[in-house]
Short mmCIF file of C-alpha atoms in Angstrom, two decimals:
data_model
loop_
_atom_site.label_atom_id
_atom_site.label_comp_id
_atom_site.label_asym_id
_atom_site.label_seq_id
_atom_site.Cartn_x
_atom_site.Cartn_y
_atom_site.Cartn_z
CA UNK A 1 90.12 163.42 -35.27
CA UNK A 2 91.29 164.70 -38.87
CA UNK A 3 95.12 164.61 -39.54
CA UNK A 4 97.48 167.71 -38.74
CA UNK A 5 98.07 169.92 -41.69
CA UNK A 6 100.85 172.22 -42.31
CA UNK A 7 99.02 175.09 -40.92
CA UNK A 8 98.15 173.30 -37.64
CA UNK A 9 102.01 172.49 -36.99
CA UNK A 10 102.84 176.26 -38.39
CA UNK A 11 99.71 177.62 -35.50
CA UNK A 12 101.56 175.67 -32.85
CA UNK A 13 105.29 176.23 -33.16
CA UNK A 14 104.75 179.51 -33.85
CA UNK A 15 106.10 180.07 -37.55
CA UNK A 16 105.25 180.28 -41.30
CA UNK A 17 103.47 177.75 -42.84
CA UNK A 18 106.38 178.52 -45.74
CA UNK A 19 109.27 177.59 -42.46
CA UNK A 20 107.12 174.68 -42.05
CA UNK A 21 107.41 173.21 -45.53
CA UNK A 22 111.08 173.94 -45.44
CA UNK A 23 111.82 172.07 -42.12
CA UNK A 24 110.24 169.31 -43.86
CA UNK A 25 111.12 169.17 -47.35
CA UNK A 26 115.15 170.87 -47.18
CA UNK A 27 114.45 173.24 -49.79
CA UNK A 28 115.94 176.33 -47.93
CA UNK A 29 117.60 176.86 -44.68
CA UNK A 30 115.69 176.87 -41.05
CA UNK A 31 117.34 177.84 -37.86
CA UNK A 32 117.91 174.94 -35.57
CA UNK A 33 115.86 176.35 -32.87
CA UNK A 34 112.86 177.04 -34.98
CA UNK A 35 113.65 173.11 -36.73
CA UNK A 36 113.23 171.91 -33.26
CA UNK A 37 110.13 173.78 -32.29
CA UNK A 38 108.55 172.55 -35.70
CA UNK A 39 109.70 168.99 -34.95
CA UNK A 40 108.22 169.41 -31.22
CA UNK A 41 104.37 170.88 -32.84
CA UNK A 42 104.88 168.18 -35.47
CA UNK A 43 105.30 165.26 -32.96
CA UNK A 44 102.36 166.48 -30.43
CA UNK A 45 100.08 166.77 -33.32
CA UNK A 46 101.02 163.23 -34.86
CA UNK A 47 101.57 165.21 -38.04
CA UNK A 48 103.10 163.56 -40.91
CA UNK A 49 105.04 165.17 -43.60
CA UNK A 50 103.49 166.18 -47.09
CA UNK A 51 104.73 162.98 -49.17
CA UNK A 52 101.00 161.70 -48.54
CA UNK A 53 100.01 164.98 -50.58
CA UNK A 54 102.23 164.86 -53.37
CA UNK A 55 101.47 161.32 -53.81
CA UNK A 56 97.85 162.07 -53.80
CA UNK A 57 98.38 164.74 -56.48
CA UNK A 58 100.30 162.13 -58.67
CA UNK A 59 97.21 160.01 -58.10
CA UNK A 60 99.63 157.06 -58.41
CA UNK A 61 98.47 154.16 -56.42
CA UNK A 62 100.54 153.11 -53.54
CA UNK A 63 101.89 149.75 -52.39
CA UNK A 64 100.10 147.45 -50.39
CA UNK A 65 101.94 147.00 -46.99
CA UNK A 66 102.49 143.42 -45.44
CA UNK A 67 103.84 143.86 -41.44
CA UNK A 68 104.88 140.52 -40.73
CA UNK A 69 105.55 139.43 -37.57
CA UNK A 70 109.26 137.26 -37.46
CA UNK A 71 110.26 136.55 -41.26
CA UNK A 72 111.43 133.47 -40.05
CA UNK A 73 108.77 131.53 -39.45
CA UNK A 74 107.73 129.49 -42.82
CA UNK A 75 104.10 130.26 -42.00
CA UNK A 76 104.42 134.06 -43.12
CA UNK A 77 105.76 132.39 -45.97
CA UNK A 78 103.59 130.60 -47.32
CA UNK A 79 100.95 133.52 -46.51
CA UNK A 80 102.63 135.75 -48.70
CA UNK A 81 102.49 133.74 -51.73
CA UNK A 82 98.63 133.78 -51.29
CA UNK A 83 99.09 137.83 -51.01
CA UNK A 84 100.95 137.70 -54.09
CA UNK A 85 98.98 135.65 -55.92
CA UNK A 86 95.89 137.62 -54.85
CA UNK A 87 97.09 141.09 -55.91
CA UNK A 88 99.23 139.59 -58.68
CA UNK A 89 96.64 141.60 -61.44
CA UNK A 90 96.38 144.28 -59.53
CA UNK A 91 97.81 147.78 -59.99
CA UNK A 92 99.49 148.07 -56.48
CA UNK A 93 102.90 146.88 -55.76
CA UNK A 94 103.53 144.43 -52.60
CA UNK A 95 105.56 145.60 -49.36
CA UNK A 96 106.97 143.68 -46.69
CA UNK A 97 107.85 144.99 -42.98
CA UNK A 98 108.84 143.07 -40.54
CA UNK A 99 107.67 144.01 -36.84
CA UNK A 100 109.27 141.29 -34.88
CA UNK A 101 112.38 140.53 -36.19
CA UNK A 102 113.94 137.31 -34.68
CA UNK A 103 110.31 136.81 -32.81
CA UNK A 104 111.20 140.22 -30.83
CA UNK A 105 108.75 142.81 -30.85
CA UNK A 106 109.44 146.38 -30.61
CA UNK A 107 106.85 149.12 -30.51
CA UNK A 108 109.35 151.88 -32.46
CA UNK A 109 109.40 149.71 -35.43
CA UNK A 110 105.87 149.38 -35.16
CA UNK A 111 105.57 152.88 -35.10
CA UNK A 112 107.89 153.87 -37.37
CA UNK A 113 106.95 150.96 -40.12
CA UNK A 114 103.03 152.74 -39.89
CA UNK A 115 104.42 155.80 -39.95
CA UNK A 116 106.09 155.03 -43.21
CA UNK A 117 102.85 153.13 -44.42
CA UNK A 118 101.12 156.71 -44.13
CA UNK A 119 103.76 158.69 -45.59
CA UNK A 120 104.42 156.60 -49.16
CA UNK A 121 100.44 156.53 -49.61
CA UNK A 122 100.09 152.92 -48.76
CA UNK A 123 96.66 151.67 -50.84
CA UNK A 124 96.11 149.09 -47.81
CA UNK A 125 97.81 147.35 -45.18
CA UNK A 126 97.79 143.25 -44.02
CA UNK A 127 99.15 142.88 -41.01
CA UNK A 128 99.91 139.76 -38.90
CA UNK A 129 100.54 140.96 -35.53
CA UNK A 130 97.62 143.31 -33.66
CA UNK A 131 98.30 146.82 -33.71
CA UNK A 132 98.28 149.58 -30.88
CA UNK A 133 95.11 150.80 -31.06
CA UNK A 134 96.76 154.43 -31.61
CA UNK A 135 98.60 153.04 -34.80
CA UNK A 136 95.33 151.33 -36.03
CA UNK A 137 93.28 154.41 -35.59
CA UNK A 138 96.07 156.36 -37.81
CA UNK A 139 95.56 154.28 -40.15
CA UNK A 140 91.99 154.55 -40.13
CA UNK A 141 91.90 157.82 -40.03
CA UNK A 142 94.28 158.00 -43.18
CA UNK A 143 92.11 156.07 -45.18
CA UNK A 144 94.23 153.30 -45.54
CA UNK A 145 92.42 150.30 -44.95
CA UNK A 146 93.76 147.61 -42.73
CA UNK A 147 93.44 143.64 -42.54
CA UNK A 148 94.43 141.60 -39.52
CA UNK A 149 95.54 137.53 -41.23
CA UNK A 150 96.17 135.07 -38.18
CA UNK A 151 95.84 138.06 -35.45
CA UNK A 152 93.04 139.93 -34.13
CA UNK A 153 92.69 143.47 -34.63
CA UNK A 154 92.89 145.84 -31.43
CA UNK A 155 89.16 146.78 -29.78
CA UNK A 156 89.62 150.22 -31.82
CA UNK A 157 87.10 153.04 -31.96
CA UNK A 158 86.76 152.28 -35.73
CA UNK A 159 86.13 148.84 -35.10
CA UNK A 160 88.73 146.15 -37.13
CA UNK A 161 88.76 143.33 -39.65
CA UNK A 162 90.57 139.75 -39.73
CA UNK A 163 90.64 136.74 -40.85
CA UNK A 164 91.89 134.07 -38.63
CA UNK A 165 92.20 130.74 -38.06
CA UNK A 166 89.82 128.67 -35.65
CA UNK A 167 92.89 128.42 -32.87
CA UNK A 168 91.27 127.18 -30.12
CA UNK A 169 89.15 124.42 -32.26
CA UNK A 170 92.95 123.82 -33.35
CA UNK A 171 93.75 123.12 -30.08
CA UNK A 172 90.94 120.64 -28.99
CA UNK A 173 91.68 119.06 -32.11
CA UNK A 174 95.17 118.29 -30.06
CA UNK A 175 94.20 117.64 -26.65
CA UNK A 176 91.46 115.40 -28.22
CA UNK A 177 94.41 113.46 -30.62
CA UNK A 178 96.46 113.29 -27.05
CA UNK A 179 93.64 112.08 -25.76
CA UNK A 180 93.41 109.00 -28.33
CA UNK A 181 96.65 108.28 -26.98
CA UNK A 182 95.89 108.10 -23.38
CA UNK A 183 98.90 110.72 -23.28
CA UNK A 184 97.10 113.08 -20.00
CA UNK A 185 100.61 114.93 -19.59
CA UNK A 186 100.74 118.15 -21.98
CA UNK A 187 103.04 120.61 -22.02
CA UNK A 188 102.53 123.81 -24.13
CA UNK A 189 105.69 125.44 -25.41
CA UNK A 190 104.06 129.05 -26.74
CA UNK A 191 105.12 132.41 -27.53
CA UNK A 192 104.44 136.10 -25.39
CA UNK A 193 100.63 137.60 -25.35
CA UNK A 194 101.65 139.85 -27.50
CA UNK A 195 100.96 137.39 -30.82
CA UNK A 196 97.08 137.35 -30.14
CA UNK A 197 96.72 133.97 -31.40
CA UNK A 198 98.14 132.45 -27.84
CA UNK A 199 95.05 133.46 -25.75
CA UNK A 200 92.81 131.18 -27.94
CA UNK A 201 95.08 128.13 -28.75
CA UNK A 202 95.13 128.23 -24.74
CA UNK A 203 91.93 128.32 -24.23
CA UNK A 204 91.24 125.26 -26.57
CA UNK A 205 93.79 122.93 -25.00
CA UNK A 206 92.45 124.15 -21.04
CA UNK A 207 89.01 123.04 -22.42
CA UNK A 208 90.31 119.78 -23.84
CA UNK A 209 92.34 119.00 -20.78
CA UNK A 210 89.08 119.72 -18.52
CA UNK A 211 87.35 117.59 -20.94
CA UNK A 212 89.65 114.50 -20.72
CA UNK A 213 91.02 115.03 -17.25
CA UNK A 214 94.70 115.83 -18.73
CA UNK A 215 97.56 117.50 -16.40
CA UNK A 216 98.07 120.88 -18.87
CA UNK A 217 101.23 122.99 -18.26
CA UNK A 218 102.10 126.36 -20.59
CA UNK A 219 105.83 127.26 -20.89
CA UNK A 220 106.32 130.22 -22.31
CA UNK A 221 109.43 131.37 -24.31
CA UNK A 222 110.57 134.51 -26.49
CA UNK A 223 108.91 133.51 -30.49
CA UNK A 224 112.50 132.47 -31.81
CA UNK A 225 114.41 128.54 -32.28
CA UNK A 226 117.18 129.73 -29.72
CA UNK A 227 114.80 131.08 -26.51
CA UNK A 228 112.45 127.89 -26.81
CA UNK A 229 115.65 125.58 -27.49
CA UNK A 230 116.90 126.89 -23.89
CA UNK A 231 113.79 127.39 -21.89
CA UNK A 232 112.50 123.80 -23.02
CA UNK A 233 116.23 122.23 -22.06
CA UNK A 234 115.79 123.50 -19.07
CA UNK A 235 112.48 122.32 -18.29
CA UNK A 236 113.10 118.92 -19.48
CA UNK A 237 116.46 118.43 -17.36
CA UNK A 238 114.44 119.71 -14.23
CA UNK A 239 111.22 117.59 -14.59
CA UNK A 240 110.47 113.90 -14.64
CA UNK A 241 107.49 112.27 -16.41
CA UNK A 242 107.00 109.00 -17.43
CA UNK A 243 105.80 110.15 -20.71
CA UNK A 244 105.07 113.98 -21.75
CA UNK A 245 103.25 115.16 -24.87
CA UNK A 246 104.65 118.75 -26.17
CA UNK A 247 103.05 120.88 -28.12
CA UNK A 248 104.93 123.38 -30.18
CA UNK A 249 103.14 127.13 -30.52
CA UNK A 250 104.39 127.42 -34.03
CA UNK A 251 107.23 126.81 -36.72
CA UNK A 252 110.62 128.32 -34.77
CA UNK A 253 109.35 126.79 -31.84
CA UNK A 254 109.50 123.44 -33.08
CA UNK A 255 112.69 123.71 -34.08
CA UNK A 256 114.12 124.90 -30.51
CA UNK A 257 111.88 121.59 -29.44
CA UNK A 258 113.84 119.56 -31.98
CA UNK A 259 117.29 121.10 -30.50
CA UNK A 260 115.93 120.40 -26.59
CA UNK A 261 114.54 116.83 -27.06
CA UNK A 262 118.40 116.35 -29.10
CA UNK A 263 120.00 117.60 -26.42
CA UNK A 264 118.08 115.61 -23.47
CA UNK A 265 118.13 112.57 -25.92
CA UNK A 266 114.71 111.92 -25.66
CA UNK A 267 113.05 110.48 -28.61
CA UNK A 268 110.26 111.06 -30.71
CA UNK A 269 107.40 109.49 -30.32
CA UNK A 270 108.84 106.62 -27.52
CA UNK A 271 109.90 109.14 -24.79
CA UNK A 272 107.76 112.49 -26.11
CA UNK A 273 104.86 112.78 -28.36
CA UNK A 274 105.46 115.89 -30.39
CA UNK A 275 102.78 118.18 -31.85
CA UNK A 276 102.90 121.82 -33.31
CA UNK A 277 101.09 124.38 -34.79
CA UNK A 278 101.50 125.48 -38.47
CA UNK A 279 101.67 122.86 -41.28
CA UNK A 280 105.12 123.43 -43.51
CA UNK A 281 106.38 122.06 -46.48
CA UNK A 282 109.13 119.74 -45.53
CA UNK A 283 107.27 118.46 -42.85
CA UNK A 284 106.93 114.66 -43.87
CA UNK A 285 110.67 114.76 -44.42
CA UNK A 286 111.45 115.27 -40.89
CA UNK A 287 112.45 111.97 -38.98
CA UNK A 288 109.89 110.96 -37.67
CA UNK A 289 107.08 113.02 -39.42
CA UNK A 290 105.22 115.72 -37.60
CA UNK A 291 101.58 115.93 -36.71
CA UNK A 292 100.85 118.99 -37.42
CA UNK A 293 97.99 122.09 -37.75
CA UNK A 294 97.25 122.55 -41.16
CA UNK A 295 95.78 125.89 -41.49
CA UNK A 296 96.62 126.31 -44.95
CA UNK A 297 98.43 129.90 -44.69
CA UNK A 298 98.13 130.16 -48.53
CA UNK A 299 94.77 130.23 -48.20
CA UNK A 300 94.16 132.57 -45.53
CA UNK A 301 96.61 135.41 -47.08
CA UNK A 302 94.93 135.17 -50.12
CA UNK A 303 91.24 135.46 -48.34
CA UNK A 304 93.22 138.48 -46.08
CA UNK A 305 93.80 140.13 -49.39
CA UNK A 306 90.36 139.60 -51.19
CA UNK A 307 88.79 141.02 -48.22
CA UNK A 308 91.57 144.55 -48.39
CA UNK A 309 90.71 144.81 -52.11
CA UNK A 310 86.81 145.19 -50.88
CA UNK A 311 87.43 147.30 -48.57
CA UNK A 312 89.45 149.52 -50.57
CA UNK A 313 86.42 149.58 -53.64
CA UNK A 314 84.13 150.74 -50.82
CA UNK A 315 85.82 152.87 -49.40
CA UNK A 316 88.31 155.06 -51.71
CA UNK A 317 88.60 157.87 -49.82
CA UNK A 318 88.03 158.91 -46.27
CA UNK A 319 88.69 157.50 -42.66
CA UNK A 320 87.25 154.67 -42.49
CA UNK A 321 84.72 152.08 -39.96
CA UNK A 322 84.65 148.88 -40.03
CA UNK A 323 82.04 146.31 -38.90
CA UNK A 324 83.16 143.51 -36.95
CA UNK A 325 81.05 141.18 -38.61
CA UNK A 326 83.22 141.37 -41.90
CA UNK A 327 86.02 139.18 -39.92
CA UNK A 328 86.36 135.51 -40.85
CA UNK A 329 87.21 132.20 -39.45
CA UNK A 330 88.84 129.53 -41.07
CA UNK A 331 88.43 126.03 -39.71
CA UNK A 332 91.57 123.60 -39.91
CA UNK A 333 92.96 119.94 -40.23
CA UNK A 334 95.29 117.89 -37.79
CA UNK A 335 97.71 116.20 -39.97
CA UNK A 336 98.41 112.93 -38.34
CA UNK A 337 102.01 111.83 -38.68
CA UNK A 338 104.39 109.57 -36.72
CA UNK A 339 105.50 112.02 -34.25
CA UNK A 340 102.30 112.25 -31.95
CA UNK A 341 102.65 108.23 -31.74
CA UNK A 342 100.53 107.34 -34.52
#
């Protein structure tokens, strides 16, 4: 499907191509009623406005677009540094947008941040959180090329590209570690389906609880400190085991885990054993230290970006298709600390 042009929004609504441009660009005075219809045609066709033209016509390059999804997570952090460093001699300036803000997804600002992404030109995207496959195939369609770090990308017509981390060998990695401590109680603290790396890291610690004939629970809370510091309170007050091991989805998650075990004064590692996802910088300064995923995020943003500069050589102009077999996997490291019991 090729993008709407001016003349296919002018066909439908009725009008000038000439009322058209003017709707759009403010340059003389359209009727409300006709702005409306324009607006209407414009919106069925997906059509978006000319800036993509005039920038073409410039032929200056455009910015590369990072959607992140929840600045506050360290992770994305970390990630971005390896983005910078990446493009750092390149001629495209660097973008952030986040999707999730606070760890709450909403689909307008998805739409509206790849709508904007199409409109300023963007040279590429890198995107952390999966998009609708409607938004992907835009994109695609656009030319812009898209990367998927630490998410997969949607089962899209024109296929999709990541590069991930090995989540659910991350996650036997735990349950085995638990395991070592003949701790068979593990309770999952982990974010909605919507961040596609859940579905694997759950899978890994099923297969390691079937594996070492652990009890395995999954508690779900909204990807923020607050929601997991309540949800986990309220767990804790309402169940009673002897001795629970709790692993934390990701870097705002341990912190509500931090604020729950505080507030049920249970320690760490004599009444819980405490492991999380996402190595961070200050972790060996918390009291006690926290075993944690390493998955170098550095790393993987700067691979993420390698692999968007490649695509973009090959493919400087047109929609594009990608093969599934240009994705990656990154392998990872438990960090043993004191908090697991070690």
């Amino acid at each position: 499907m090729k993008p709407a042009t001016l003349k296919d929004v002018a066909r439908a609504a009725g009008v000038s191509i000439w009322t058209v441009s003017n709707t759009f660009s403010g340059k003389a005075p359209v009727t409300q009623s006709t702005k409306t219809r324009v607006l209407e045609a414009a919106k069925t066709l997906n059509y978006i406005p000319n800036q993509t033209a005039r920038a073409l016509r410039r032929e200056t390059p455009g910015p590369i677009v990072v959607m992140t999804a929840s600045t506050s997570n360290a992770y994305y952090v970390d990630m971005l540094d390896g983005v910078h460093e990446m493009l750092r001699t390149s001629s495209h300036g660097v973008r952030t947008a986040d999707l999730a803000p606070e760890g709450r997804f909403d689909q307008k600002t998805e739409d509206l941040v790849v709508t904007e992404a199409i409109q300023s030109r963007a040279a590429g995207v890198i995107s952390t959180l999966t998009l609708s496959v409607d938004n992907h195939e835009k994109l695609c369609e656009w030319g812009i090329p898209i990367v998927y770090v630490d998410s997969q990308g949607p089962t899209a017509p024109s296929g999709s590209v990541s590069v991930t981390s090995n989540n659910e060998q991350a996650a036997y990695q735990i349950g085995e570690h638990l395991n070592y401590h003949r701790l068979d109680t593990w309770l999952l603290l982990i974010y909605p389906e919507r961040w596609s790396t859940r579905q694997t890291r759950i899978k890994g610690m099923k297969n390691a609880a079937k594996k070492f004939g652990a009890t395995f629970s999954i508690l779900e809370c909204a990807n923020d400190s607050q929601s997991s510091a309540v949800v986990l309170e309220e767990y804790l007050r309402n169940t009673k085991v002897e001795k629970l091991a709790i692993i934390a989805g990701n870097n705002p998650l341990l912190l509500g885990t931090m604020h729950a075990l505080q507030a049920c004064d249970l320690r760490v590692p004599d009444q819980v054993a405490l492991i999380a996802f996402d190595e961070f910088t200050w972790s060996t300064f918390v009291n006690p230290p926290v075993t944690l995923i390493d998955e170098d995020s550095r790393d993987i943003g700067a691979k993420a970006a390698l692999k968007l500069i490649h695509i973009m050589q090959e493919h400087p102009q047109g929609a594009i298709r990608y093969h599934n077999q240009e994705s990656e996997e990154v392998n990872v490291k438990l960090r043993i600390r004191a908090s697991c019991g070690c």
